[in-house]
Each structure stands twice: as structure tokens, then as C-alpha cells.
PDB file of C-alpha atoms in Angstrom:
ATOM      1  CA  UNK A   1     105.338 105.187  86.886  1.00 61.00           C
ATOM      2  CA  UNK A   2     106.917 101.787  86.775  1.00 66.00           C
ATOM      3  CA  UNK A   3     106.116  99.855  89.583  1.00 62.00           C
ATOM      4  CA  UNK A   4     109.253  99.054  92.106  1.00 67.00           C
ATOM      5  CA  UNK A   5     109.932  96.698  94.613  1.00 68.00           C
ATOM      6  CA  UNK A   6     110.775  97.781  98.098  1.00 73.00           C
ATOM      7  CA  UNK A   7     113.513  96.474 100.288  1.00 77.00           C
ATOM      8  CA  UNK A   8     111.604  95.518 103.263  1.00 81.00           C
ATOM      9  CA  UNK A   9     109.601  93.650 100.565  1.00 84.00           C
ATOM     10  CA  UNK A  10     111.192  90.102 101.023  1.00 87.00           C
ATOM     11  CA  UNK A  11     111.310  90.459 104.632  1.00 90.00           C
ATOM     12  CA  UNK A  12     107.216  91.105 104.691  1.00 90.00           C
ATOM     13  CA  UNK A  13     107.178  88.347 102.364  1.00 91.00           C
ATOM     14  CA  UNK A  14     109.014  85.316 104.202  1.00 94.00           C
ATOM     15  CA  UNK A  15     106.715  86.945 107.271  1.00 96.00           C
ATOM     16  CA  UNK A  16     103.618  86.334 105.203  1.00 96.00           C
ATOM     17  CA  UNK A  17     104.869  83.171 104.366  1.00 96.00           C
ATOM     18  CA  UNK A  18     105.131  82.169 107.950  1.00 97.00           C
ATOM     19  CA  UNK A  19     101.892  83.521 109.187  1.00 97.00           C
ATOM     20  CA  UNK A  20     100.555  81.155 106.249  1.00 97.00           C
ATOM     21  CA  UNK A  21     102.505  78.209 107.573  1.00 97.00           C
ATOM     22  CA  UNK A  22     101.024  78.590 110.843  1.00 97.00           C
ATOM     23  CA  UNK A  23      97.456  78.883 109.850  1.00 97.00           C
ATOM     24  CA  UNK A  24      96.658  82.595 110.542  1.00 97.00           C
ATOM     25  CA  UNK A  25      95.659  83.342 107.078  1.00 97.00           C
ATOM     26  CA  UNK A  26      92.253  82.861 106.018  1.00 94.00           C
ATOM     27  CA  UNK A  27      92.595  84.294 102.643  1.00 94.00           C
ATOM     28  CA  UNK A  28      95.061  86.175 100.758  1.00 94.00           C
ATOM     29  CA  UNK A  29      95.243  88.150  97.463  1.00 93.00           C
ATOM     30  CA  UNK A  30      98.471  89.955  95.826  1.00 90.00           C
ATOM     31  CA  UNK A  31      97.662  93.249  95.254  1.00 89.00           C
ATOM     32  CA  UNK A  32      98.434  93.909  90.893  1.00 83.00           C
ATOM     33  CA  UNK A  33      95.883  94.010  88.188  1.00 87.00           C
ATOM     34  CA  UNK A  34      93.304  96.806  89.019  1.00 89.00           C
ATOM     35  CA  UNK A  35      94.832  97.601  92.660  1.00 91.00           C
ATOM     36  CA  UNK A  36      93.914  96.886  96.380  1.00 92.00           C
ATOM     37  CA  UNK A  37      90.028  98.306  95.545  1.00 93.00           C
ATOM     38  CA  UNK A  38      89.880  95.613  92.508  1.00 92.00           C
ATOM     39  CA  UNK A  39      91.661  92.594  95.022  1.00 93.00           C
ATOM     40  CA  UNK A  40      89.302  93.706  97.652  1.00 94.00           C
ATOM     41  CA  UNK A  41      86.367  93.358  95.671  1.00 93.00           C
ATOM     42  CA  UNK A  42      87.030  89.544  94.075  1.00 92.00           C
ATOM     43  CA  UNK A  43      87.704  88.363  97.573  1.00 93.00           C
ATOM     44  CA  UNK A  44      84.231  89.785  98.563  1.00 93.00           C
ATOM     45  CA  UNK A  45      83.042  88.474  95.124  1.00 92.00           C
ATOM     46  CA  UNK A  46      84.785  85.179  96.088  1.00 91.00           C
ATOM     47  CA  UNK A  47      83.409  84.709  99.501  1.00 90.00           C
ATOM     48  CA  UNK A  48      80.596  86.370  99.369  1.00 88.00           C
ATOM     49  CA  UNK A  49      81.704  87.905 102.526  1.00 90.00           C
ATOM     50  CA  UNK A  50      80.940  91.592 102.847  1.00 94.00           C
ATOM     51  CA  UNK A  51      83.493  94.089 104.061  1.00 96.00           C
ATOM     52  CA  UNK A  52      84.416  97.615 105.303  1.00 97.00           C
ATOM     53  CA  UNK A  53      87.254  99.455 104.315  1.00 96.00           C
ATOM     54  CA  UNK A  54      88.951 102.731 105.176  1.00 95.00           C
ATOM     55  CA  UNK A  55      90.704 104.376 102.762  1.00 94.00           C
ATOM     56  CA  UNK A  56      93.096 106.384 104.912  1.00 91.00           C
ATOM     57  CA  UNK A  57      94.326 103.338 106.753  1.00 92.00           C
ATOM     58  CA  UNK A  58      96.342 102.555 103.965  1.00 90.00           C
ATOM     59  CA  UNK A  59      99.912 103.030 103.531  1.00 83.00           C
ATOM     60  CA  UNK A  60     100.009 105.563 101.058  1.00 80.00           C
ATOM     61  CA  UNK A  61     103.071 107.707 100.615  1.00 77.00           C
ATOM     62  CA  UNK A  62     101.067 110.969  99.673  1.00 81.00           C
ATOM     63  CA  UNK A  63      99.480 109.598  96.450  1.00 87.00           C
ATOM     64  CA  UNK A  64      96.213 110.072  95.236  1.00 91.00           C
ATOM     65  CA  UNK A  65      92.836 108.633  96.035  1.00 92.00           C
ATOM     66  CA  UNK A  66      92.465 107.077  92.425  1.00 92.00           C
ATOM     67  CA  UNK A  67      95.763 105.914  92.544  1.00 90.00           C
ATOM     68  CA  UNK A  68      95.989 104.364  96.045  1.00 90.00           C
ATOM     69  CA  UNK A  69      93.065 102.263  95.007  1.00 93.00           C
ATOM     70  CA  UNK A  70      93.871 101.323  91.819  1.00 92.00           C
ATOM     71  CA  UNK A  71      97.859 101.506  91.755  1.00 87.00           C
ATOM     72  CA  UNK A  72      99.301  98.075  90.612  1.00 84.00           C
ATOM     73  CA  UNK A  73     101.888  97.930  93.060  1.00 74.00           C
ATOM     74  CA  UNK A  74     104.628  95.330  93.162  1.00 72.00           C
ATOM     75  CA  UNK A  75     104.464  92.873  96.518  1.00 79.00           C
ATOM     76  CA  UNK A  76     101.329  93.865  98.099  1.00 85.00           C
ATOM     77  CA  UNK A  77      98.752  91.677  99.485  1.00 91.00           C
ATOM     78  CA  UNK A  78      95.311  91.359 101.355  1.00 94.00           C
ATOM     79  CA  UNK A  79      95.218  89.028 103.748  1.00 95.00           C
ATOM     80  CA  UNK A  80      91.646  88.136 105.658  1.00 95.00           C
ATOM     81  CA  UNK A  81      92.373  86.704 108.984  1.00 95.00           C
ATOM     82  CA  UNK A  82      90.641  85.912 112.155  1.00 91.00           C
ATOM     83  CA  UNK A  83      92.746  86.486 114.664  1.00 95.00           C
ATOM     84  CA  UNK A  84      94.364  90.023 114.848  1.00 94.00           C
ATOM     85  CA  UNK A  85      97.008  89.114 117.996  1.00 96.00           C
ATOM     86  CA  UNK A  86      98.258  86.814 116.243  1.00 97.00           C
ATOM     87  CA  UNK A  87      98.677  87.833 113.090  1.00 97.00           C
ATOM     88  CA  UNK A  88     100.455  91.297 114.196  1.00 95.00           C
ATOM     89  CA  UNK A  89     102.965  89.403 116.042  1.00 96.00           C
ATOM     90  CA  UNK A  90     104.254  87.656 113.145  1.00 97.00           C
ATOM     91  CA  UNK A  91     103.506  90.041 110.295  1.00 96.00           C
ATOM     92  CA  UNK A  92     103.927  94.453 109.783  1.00 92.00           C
ATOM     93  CA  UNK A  93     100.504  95.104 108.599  1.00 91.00           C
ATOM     94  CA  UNK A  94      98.150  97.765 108.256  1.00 90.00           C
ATOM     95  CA  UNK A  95      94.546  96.968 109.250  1.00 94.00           C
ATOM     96  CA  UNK A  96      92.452  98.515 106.520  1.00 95.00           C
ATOM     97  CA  UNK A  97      89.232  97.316 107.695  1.00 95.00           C
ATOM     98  CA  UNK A  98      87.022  94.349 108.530  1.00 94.00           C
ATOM     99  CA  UNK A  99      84.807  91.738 107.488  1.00 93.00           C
ATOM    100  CA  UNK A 100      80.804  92.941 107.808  1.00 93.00           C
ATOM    101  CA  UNK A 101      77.745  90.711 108.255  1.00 89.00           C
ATOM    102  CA  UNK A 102      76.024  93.940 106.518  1.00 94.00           C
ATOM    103  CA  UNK A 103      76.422  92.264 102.446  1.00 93.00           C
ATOM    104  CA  UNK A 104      77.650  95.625 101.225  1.00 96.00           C
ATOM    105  CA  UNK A 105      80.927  96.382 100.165  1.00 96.00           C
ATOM    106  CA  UNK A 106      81.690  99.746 101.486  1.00 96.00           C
ATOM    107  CA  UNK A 107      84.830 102.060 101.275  1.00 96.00           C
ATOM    108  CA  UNK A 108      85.192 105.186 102.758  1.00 95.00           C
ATOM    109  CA  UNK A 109      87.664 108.126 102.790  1.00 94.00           C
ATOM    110  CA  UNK A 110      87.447 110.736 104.910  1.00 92.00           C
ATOM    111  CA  UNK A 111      84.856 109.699 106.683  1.00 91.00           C
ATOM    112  CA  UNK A 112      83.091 109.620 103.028  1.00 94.00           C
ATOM    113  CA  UNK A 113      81.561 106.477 100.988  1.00 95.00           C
ATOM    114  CA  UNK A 114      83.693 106.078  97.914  1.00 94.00           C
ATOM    115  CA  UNK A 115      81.710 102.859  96.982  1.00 95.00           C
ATOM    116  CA  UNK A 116      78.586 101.472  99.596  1.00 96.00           C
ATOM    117  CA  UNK A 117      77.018  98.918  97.277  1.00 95.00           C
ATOM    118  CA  UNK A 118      75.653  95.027  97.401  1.00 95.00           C
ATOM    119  CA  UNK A 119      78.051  91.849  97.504  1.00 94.00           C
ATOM    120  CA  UNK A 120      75.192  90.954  95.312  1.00 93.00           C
ATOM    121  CA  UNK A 121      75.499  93.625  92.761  1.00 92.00           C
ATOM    122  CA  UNK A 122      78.656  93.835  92.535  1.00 90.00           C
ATOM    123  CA  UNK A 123      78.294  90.073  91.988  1.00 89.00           C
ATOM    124  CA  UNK A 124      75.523  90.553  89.442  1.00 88.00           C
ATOM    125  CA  UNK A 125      77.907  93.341  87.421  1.00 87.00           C
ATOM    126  CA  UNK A 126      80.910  91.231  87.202  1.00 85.00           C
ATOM    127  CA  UNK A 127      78.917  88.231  85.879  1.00 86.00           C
ATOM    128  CA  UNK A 128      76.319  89.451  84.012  1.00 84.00           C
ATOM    129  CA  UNK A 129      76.362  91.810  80.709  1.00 81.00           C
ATOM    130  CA  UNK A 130      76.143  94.992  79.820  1.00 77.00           C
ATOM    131  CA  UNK A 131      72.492  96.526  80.220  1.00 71.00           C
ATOM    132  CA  UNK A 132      71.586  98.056  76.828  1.00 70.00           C
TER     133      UNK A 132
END
């Protein structure tokens, strides 16, 4: 499907804007090639932060596992931030999960790991080569 842009869309982004402006937002990352699960990953990858997401936090609209992790949606972000309060009152978000002290990325569903692997190996696969 061709990706659309919402309405409310330039509304949540002036609000992002704004929660950037007054220093809420540790780190942010638009949501497009590979999806939220690929964004997700290069900020852990970035950071070296580990994390732990739930899958049915996210808004989905009824779609698919595959595809709300790896739809290329139009105007979607992840934004890291420390404090919660604050954030909320200036932005409509949906908490998805948190930042771990753990070093695994981890995503559930269901109550179900969909990926529970290293920072460090996930690290490891993106820089390194294939293992013949």
C-alpha cells in the first residue's frame, strides 16, 4: 500500500517540534526505511543503550505483526526521553517501552519474545560480514 499521511500528522509534528525546543527529547528517529523495529534497533545500535519493547503498545490499526514492525509509515517517530510527565503534556504519544540496563534488545508480543538478543550482536551483525 502506498504510504499516507494523516491529518493529525502536522499537529503531532509542530508538538514534537516543541517538546524538542524545550529539551524533553533525548533522541529521536523518523520512523521509514525498514519500520519502527529497524529505527528501534539503530538507536540501540547508536547508543548502545539497551531497550524493551512491547509490541501491542503500538498504534496499530488492525495490521499485522510483520507489518506493524516493518511498515514504512509516513510521519512517525521514536523519541527516547527522560522524563515521561513532561513529555505527555506536550506531545500524544504512545509509550512502547523503555530503556533497559539489561544490553539486550528485546521485543515482545503477546507476552512473547519476537527478538531477545545482545546490543552487542546486533552490533556485531550490522558491522561485520556475512559468516561463510
Amino acid at each position: 500500500n502506498v504510504p499516507r499521511v494523516r491529518a493529525e500528522a502536522k499537529k503531532h509534528m509542530q508538538q514534537l517540534q516543541e517538546a524538542i525546543r524545550q529539551g524533553l527529547v533525548q533522541a529521536c528517529h523518523d520512523v521509514s526505511e525498514g519500520g519502527i523495529m529497524v529505527a528501534l534497533a539503530e538507536m540501540a545500535l547508536a547508543s548502545g543503550k539497551s531497550m524493551r519493547i512491547t509490541a501491542e503498545k503500538m498504534p496499530s490499526e488492525g495490521c499485522s505483526l510483520p507489518q506493524l514492525l516493518f511498515s514504512e509509515s509516513a510521519s512517525r517517530f521514536v523519541v527516547e526521553v527522560e522524563n515521561e510527565k513532561a513529555f505527555e503534556d506536550v506531545v500524544d504519544a504512545a509509550k512502547i517501552g523503555e530503556v533497559t540496563g539489561d544490553g539486550r534488545f528485546t521485543v515482545t508480543h503477546n507476552s512473547s519474545n519476537v527478538v531477545d538478543e545482545p546490543v552487542a550482536d546486533l552490533e556485531q551483525a550490522w558491522k561485520g560480514t556475512f559468516a561463510w
